[in-house]
XYZ file of C-alpha atoms in Angstrom:
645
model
C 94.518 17.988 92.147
C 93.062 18.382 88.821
C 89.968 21.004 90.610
C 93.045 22.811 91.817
C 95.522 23.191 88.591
C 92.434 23.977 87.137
C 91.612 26.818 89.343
C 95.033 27.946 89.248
C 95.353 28.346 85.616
C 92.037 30.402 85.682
C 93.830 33.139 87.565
C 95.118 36.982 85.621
C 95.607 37.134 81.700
C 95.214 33.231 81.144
C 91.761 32.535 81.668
C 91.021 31.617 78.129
C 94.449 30.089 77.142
C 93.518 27.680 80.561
C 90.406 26.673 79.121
C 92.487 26.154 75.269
C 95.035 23.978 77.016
C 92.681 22.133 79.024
C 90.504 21.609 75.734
C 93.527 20.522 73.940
C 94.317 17.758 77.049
C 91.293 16.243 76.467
C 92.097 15.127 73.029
C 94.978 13.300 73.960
C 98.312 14.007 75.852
C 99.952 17.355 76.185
C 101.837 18.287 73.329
C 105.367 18.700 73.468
C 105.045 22.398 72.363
C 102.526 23.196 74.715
C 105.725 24.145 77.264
C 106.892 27.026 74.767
C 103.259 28.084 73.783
C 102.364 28.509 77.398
C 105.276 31.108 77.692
C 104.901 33.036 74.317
C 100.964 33.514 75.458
C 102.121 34.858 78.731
C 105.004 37.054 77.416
C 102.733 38.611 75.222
C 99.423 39.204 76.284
C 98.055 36.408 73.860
C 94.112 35.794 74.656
C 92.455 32.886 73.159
C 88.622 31.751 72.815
C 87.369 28.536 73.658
C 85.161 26.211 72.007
C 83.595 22.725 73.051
C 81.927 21.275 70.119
C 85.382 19.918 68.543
C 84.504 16.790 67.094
C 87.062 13.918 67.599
C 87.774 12.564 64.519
C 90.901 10.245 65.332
C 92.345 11.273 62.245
C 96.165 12.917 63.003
C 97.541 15.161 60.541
C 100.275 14.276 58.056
C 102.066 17.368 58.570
C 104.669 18.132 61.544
C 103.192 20.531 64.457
C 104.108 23.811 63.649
C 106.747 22.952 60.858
C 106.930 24.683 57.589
C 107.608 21.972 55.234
C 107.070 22.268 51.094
C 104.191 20.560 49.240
C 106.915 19.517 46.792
C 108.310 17.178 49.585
C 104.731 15.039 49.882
C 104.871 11.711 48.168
C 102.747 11.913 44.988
C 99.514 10.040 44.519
C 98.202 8.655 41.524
C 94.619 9.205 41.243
C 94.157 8.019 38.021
C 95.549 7.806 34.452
C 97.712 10.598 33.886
C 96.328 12.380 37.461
C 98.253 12.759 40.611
C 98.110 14.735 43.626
C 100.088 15.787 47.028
C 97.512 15.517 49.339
C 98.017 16.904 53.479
C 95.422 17.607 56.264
C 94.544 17.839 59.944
C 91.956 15.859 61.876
C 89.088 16.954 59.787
C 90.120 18.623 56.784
C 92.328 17.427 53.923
C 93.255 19.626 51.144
C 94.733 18.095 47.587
C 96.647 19.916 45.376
C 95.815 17.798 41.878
C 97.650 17.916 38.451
C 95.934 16.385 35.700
C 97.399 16.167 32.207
C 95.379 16.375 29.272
C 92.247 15.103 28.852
C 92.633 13.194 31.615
C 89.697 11.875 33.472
C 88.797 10.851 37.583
C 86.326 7.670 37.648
C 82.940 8.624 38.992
C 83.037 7.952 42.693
C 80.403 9.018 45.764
C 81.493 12.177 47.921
C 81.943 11.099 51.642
C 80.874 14.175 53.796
C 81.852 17.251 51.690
C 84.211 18.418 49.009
C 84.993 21.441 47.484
C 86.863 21.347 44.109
C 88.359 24.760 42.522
C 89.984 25.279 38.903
C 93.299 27.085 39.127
C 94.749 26.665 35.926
C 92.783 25.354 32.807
C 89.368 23.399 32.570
C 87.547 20.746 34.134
C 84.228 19.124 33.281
C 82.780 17.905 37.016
C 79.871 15.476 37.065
C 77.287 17.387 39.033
C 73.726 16.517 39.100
C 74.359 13.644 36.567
C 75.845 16.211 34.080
C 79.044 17.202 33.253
C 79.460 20.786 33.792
C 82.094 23.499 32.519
C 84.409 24.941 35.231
C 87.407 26.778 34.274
C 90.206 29.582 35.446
C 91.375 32.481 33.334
C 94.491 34.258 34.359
C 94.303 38.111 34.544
C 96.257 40.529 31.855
C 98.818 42.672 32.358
C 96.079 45.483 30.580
C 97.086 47.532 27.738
C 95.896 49.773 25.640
C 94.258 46.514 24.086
C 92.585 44.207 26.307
C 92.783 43.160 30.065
C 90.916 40.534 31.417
C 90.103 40.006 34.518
C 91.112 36.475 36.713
C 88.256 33.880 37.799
C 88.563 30.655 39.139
C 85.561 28.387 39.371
C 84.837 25.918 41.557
C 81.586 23.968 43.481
C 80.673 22.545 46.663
C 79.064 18.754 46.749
C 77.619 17.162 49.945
C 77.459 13.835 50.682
C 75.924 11.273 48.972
C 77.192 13.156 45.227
C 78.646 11.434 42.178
C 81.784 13.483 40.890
C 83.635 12.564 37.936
C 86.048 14.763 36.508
C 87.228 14.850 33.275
C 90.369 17.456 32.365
C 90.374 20.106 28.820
C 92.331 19.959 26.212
C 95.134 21.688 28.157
C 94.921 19.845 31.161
C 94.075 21.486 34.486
C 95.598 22.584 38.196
C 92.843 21.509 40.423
C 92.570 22.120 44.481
C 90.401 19.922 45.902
C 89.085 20.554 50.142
C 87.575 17.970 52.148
C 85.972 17.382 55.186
C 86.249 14.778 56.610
C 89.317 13.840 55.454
C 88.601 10.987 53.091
C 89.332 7.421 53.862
C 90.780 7.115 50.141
C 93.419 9.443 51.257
C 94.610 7.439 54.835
C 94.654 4.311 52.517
C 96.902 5.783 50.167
C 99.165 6.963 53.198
C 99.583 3.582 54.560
C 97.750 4.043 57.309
C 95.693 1.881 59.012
C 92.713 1.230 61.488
C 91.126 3.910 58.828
C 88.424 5.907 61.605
C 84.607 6.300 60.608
C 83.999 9.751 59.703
C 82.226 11.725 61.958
C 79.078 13.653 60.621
C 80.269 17.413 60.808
C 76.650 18.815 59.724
C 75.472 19.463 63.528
C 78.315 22.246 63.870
C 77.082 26.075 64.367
C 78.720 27.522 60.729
C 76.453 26.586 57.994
C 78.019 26.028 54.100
C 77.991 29.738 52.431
C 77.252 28.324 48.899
C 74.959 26.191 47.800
C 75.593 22.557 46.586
C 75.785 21.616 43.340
C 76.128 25.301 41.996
C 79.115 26.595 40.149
C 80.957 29.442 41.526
C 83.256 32.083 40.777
C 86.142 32.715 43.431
C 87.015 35.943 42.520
C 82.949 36.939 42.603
C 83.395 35.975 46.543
C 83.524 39.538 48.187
C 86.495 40.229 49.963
C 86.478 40.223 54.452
C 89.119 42.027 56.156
C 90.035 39.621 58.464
C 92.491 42.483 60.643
C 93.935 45.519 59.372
C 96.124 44.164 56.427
C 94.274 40.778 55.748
C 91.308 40.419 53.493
C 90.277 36.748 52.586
C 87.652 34.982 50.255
C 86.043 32.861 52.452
C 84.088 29.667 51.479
C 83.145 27.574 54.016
C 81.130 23.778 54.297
C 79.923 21.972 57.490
C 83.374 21.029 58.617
C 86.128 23.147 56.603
C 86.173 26.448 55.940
C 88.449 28.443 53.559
C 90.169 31.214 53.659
C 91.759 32.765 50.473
C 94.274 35.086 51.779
C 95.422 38.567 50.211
C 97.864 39.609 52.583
C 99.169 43.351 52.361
C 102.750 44.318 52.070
C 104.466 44.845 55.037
C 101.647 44.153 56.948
C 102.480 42.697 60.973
C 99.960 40.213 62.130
C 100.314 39.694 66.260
C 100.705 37.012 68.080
C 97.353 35.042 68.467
C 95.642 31.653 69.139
C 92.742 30.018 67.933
C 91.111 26.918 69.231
C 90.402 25.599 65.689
C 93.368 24.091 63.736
C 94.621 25.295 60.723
C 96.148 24.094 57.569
C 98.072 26.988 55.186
C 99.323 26.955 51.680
C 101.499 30.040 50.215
C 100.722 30.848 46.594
C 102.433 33.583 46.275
C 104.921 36.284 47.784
C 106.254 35.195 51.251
C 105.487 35.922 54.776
C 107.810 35.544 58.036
C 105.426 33.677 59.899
C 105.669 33.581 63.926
C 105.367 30.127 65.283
C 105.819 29.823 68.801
C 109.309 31.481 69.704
C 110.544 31.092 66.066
C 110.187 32.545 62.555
C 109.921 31.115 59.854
C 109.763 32.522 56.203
C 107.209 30.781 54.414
C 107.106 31.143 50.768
C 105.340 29.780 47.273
C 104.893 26.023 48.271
C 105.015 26.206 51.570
C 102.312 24.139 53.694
C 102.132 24.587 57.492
C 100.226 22.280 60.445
C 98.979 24.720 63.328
C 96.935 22.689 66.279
C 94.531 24.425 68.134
C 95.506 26.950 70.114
C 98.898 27.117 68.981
C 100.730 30.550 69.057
C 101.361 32.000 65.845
C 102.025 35.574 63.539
C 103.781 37.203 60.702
C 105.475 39.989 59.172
C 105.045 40.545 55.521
C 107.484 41.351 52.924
C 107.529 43.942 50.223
C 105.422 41.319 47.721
C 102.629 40.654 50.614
C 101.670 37.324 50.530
C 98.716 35.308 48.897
C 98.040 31.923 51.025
C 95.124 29.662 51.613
C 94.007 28.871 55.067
C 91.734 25.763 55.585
C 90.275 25.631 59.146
C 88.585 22.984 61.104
C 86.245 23.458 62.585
C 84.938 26.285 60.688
C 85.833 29.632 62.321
C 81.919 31.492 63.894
C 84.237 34.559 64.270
C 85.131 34.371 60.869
C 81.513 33.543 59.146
C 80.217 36.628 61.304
C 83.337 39.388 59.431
C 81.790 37.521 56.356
C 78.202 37.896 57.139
C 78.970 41.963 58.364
C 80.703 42.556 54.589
C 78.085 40.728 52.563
C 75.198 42.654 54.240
C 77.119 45.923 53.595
C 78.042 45.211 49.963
C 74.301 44.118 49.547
C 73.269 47.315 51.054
C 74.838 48.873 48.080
C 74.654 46.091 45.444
C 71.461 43.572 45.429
C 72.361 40.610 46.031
C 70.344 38.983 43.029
C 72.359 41.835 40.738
C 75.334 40.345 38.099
C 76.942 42.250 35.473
C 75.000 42.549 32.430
C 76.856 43.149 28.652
C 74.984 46.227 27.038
C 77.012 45.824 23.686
C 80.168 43.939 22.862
C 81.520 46.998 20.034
C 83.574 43.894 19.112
C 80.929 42.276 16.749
C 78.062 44.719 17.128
C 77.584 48.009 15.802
C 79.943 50.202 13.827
C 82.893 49.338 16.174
C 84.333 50.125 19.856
C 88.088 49.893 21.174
C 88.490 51.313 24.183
C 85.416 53.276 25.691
C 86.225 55.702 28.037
C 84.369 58.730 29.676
C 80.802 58.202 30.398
C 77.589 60.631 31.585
C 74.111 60.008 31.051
C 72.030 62.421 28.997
C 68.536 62.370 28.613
C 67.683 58.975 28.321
C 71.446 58.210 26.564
C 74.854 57.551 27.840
C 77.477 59.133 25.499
C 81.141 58.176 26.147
C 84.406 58.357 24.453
C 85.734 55.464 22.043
C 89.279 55.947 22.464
C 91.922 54.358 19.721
C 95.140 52.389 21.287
C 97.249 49.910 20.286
C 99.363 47.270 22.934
C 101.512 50.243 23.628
C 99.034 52.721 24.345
C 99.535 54.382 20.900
C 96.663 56.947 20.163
C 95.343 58.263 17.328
C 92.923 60.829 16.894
C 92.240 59.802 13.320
C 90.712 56.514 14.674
C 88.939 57.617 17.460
C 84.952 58.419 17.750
C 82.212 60.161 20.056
C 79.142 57.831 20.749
C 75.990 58.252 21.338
C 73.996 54.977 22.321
C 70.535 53.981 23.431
C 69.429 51.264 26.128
C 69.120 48.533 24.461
C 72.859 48.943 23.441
C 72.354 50.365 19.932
C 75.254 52.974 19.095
C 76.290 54.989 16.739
C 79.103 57.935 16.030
C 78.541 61.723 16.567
C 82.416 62.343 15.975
C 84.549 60.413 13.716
C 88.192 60.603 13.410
C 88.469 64.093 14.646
C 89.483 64.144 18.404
C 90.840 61.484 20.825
C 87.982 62.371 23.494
C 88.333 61.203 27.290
C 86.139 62.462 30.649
C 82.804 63.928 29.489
C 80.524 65.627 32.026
C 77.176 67.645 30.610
C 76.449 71.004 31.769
C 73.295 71.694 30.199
C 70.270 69.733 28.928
C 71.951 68.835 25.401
C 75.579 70.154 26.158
C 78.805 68.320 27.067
C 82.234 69.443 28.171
C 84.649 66.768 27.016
C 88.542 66.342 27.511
C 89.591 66.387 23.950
C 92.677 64.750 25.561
C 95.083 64.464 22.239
C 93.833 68.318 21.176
C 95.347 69.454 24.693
C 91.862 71.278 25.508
C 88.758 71.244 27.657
C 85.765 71.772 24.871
C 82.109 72.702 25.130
C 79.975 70.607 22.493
C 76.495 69.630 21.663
C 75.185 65.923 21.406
C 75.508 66.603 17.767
C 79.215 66.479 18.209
C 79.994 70.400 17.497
C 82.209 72.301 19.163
C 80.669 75.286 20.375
C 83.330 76.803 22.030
C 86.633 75.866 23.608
C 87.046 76.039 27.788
C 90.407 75.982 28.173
C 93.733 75.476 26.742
C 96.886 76.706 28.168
C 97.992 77.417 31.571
C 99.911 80.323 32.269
C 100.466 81.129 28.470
C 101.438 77.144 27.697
C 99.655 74.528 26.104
C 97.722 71.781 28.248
C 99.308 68.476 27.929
C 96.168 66.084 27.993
C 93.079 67.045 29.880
C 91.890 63.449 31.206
C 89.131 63.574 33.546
C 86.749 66.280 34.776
C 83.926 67.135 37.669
C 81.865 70.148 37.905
C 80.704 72.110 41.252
C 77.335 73.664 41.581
C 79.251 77.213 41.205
C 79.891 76.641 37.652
C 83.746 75.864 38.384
C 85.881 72.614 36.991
C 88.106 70.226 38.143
C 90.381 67.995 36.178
C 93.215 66.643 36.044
C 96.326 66.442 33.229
C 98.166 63.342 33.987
C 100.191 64.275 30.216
C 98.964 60.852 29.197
C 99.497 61.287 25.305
C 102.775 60.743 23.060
C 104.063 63.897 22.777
C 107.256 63.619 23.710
C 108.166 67.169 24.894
C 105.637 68.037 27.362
C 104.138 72.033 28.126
C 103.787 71.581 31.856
C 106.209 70.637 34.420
C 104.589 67.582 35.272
C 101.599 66.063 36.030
C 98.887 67.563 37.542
C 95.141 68.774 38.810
C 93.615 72.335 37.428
C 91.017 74.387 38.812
C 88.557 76.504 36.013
C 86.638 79.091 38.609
C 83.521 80.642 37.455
C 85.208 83.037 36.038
C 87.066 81.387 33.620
C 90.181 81.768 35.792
C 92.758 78.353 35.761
C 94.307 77.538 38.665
C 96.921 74.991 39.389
C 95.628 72.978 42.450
C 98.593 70.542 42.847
C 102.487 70.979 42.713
C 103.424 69.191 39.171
C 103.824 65.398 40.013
C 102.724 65.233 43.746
C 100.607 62.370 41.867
C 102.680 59.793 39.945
C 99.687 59.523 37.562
C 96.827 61.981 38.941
C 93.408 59.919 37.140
C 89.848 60.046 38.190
C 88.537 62.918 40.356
C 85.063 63.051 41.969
C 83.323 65.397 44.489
C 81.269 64.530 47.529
C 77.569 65.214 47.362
C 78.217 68.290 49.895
C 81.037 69.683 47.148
C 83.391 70.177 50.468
C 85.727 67.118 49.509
C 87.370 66.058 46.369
C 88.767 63.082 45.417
C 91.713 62.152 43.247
C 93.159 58.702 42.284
C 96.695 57.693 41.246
C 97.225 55.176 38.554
C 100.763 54.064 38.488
C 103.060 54.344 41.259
C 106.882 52.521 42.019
C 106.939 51.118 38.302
C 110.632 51.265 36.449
C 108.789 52.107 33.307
C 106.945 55.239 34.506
C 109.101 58.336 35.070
C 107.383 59.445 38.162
C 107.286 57.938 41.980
C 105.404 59.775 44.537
C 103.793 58.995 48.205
C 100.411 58.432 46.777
C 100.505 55.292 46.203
C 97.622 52.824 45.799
C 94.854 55.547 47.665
C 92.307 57.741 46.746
C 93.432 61.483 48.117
C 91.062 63.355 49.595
C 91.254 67.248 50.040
C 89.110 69.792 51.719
C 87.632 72.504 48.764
C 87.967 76.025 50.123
C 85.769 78.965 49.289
C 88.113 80.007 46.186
C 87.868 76.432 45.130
C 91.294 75.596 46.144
C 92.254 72.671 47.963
C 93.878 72.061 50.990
C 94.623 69.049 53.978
C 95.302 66.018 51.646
C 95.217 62.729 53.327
C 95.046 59.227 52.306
C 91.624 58.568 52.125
C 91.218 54.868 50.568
C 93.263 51.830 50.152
C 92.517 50.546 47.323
C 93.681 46.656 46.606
C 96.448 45.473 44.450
C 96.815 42.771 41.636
C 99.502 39.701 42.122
C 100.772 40.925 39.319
C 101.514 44.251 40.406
C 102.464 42.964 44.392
C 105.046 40.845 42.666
C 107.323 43.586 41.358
C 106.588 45.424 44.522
C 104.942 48.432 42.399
C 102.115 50.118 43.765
C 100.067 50.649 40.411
C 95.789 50.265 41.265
C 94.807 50.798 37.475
C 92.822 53.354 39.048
C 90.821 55.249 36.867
C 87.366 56.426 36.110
C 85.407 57.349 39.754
C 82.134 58.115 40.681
C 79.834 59.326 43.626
C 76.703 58.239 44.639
C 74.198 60.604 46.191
C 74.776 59.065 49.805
C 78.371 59.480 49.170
C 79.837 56.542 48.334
C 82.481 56.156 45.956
C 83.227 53.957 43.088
C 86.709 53.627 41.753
C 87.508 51.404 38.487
C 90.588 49.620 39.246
C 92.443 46.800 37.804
C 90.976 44.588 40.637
C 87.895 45.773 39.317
C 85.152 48.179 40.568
C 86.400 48.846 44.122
C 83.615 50.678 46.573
C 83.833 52.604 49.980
C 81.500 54.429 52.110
C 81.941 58.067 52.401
C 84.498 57.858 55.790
C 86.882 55.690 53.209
C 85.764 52.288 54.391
C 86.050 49.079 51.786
C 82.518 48.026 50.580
C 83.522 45.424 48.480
C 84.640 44.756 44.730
C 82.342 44.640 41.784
C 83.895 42.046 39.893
C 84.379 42.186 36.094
C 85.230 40.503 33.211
C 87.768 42.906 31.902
C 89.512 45.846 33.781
C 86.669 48.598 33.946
C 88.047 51.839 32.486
C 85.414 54.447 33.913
C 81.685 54.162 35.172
C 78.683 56.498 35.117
C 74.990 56.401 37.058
C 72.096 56.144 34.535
C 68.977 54.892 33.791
C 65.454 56.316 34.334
C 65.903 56.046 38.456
C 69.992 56.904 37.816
C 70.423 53.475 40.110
C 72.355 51.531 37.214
C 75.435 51.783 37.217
C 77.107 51.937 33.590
C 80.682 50.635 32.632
C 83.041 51.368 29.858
C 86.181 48.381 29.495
C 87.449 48.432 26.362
C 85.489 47.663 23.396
C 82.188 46.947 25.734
C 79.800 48.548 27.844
C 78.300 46.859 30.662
C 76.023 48.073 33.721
C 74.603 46.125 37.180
C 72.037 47.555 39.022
C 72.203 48.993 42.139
C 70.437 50.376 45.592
C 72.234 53.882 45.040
C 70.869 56.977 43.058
C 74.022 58.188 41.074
C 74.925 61.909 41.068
C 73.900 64.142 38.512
C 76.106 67.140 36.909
C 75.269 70.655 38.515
C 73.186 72.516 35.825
């Protein structure tokens, strides 16, 4: 009988989903879902894999099959003075969600298997190696015209056999700790009894993807796209595996199945998420079981949807997307390669504020040290040209006479800078004189505030005028991109506002493509909306140097901050090409990279919101960025691109 059912479930579409179920029948007895999952599979077209090296644990999960419940609605556990925790899991991995007031501390205690411990909110110092160790989180700005860091969340990975002992700052911290197995600690504290022996997980195929003992930065963790709409930073150990889920807005996930079960946390935003025949709207607190092989989906709202997936056992499928995006970011950035500060202008040097603009020049890099306040303020007055060295020494070549922005050079000691707040395009020398003005008005008017700029090997100029200064009548009819042909001739090369805030603007290496960005988009406090959204525009350059066919050509990712009041604002600004064609935008996320057919590469992570970015260096393979009143650079495999001359 059992040859036969066997054979029969082999037959059309549900050859793997036999082999799931059958799986699943050999850990105990059929589920009472199992009924239902059968017929969503069938109804629609759902094809599973199958795996055989699921350990048996004996552990059973506190959480309901398939039933959204809230974390709020777990008992609280006291872990110690002043420290509790809601705690769930499945048969092999336990996740705790830990509050501990201040100055709080965790006894010293032995880790059984492996455990993963992440700062959310505050500071921590963990006993690692005998030592107690700094590991904090910082929470992102909203940027200004002032400052804007950038998130991070650290966290480490101890085997077993480790002491831990963790003692909480002076402003407490929000903890999230992952296990595998799940711990016996835990069961005890559930009531449960008959507590199983955990089962060594280490002879599973996925290998950890950190190392033990070594602090980490979550937000350093390179993005994977897991399916179109669904990037995740994935850490993974022996037996668990994590998955830290940016989920797009309005983004529709199919029906699927995996043999490995799954425990999920929303942090943020809410998702509709398909279980079975139902949906279910799963939002900031919500914590979901899914067994193996259980159907499941979603449909994203206008917010997307942060979440944390923890999977046991860990996901090959997954560790292979990871292992395919690490070796292309690494193709591009070395893997040994981490952000290095040239000069903080905060306490060294005559003074920076916010750096803007930069192009390497025989042996320099000169940028723009653009004066805001919170509100994005200018003022010429306070505002300086700088020319610095190498080693990060600096110094003025303009004081207090022009708020500068994009600055390309078109000859050995000659730059052509947006002197944004003069509403002109200027020629100077790395003296800081003005040897002749480009261009001012268009069509008899005044230019509201030239921003950023490119130049082709014909001699002709592209920028764009996003009328980014604080006049409050403005020349133009909106914002917009200019064309200066080699003859001196301006054209208009957008309608005014097809961009909501037109930004950075780049050329390919073959000068038949350029590239525009769009910084703000759907915000109530900017007076333009358009359909450009969060991409990077590309249009096809014609023989006149006119453009034509724009199309979305990259997606670039979105802040919580920004997702949350369903705006559509990157913080895109400064962009650059490499020789082989990739491109580098600066974004609030930080330094976002695709290949040259619009692919994501990956994110250089930063410690503020990079402002703009320019290829220097003897070899022109460092990369240079201004953000705010610092300039920092990371090396790279890439040689930059070089002005025409």
């Amino acid at each position: 009988m059992k040859r036969q059912f066997y054979r029969s479930l082999l037959a059309g579409t549900l050859v793997l989903l036999a082999a799931c179920l059958i799986q699943s029948c050999n850990k105990g007895k059929t589920p009472e879902w199992a009924a239902i999952n059968k017929q969503v599979i069938k109804k629609n077209n759902v094809v599973g894999r199958v795996r055989k090296d699921f350990p048996k644990t004996g552990v059973k999960s506190n959480l309901a099959d398939g039933k959204v419940d809230n974390i709020n609605n777990l008992p609280e556990l006291k872990l110690a003075d002043g420290v509790s925790a809601k705690a769930y899991w499945g048969k092999g991995q336990l996740v705790s969600l830990i509050t501990m007031e201040p100055n709080s501390f965790i006894p010293e205690k032995s880790v059984k298997g492996e455990r993963f411990m992440f700062v959310f909110e505050g500071d921590v110092q963990e006993l690692i190696n005998g030592e107690y160790v700094s590991l904090k989180a910082i929470t992102a700005d909203s940027p200004d015209g002032t400052h804007g860091n950038l998130s991070k969340r650290e966290f480490v990975y101890l085997q077993d056999g480790s002491k831990t002992a963790i003692k909480a700052g002076a402003k407490g911290a929000q903890i999230i700790e992952v296990y595998s197995p799940v711990p016996a600690e835990y069961l005890v504290m559930a009531g449960i009894d008959n507590i199983p022996k955990p089962v060594d997980m280490t002879f599973l195929s996925v290998k950890p993807t950190v190392e033990p003992n070594r602090v980490y930065d979550l937000d350093e963790i390179q993005f994977t796209e897991l399916v179109p709409g669904s990037n995740a930073r994935i850490v993974g150990g022996y037996g668990a595996q994590i998955s830290v889920l940016r989920m797009d807005a309005n983004a529709v996930f199919e029906h699927h199945i995996h043999p490995e079960e799954q425990v999920m946390i929303a942090m943020r935003g809410w998702i509709d998420e398909i279980i079975l025949d139902k949906v279910v709207r799963m939002q900031k607190g919500d914590i979901l079981y899914l067994p193996s092989d259980m159907v499941h989906g979603g449909h994203l709202g206008p917010y997307g949807c942060d979440a944390i997936d923890v999977f046991f056992p860990p996901r090959a499928d997954y560790e292979a997307k990871r292992q395919g995006r690490m070796a292309g970011y690494h193709a591009i950035i070395p893997e040994n390669a981490t952000i290095q500060t040239v000069v903080d202008g905060g306490s060294k040097g005559p003074g920076l504020t916010f750096t803007e603009g930069p192009v390497w020049v025989n042996g320099k890099l000169y940028f723009s040290n653009m004066y805001f306040d919170a509100n994005w303020n200018g003022s010429p007055a306070k505002s300086t040209l700088v020319e610095m060295d190498t080693d990060g020494t600096y110094r003025y070549i303009l004081k207090g006479k022009r708020q500068t922005n994009g600055i390309i050079n078109t000859a050995k000691n000659i730059l052509l800078v947006c002197d944004m707040f003069g509403h002109r395009i200027v020629e100077m020398d790395t003296k800081g004189n003005v040897i002749k003005v480009v261009v001012d008005k268009y069509e008899g008017k005044s230019l509201d505030g030239p921003n950023d700029l490119v130049r082709d090997a014909k001699g002709g100029i592209y920028f764009t005028d996003p009328q980014f200064t604080a006049d409050p009548v403005k020349n133009q009819p909106g914002r917009t991109a200019y064309y200066i042909n080699p003859k001196g001739e301006l054209i208009r090369i957008l309608e005014p506002n097809a961009f909501a805030m037109p930004n950075g603007i780049a050329l390919s290496p073959d000068e038949k493509i350029l590239y525009i960005n769009n910084t703000y988009d759907n915000e109530t406090w900017w007076n333009v909306d358009s359909d450009k959204d969060n991409f990077v525009w590309a249009y096809d350059i014609q023989e006149d140097g006119t453009i034509t066919n724009g199309r979305k050509f990259a997606q670039l990712n979105l802040t919580a901050e920004v997702l949350d009041r369903e705006g559509r604002s990157s913080g895109a600004d400064g962009m650059k090409v490499d020789a082989s064609g990739n491109l580098y935008v600066c974004t609030y996320a930080g330094i976002q990279i695709f290949n040259p057919e619009g692919k994501f590469v990956g994110i250089i992570n930063m410690p503020t919101h990079p402002v703009n970015c320019a290829f220097g260096g003897s070899d022109m393979q460092t990369l240079y960025i201004t953000s705010f009143n610092k300039i920092y650079s990371i090396r790279t495999n890439m040689k930059g691109m070089t002005s025409p001359m």
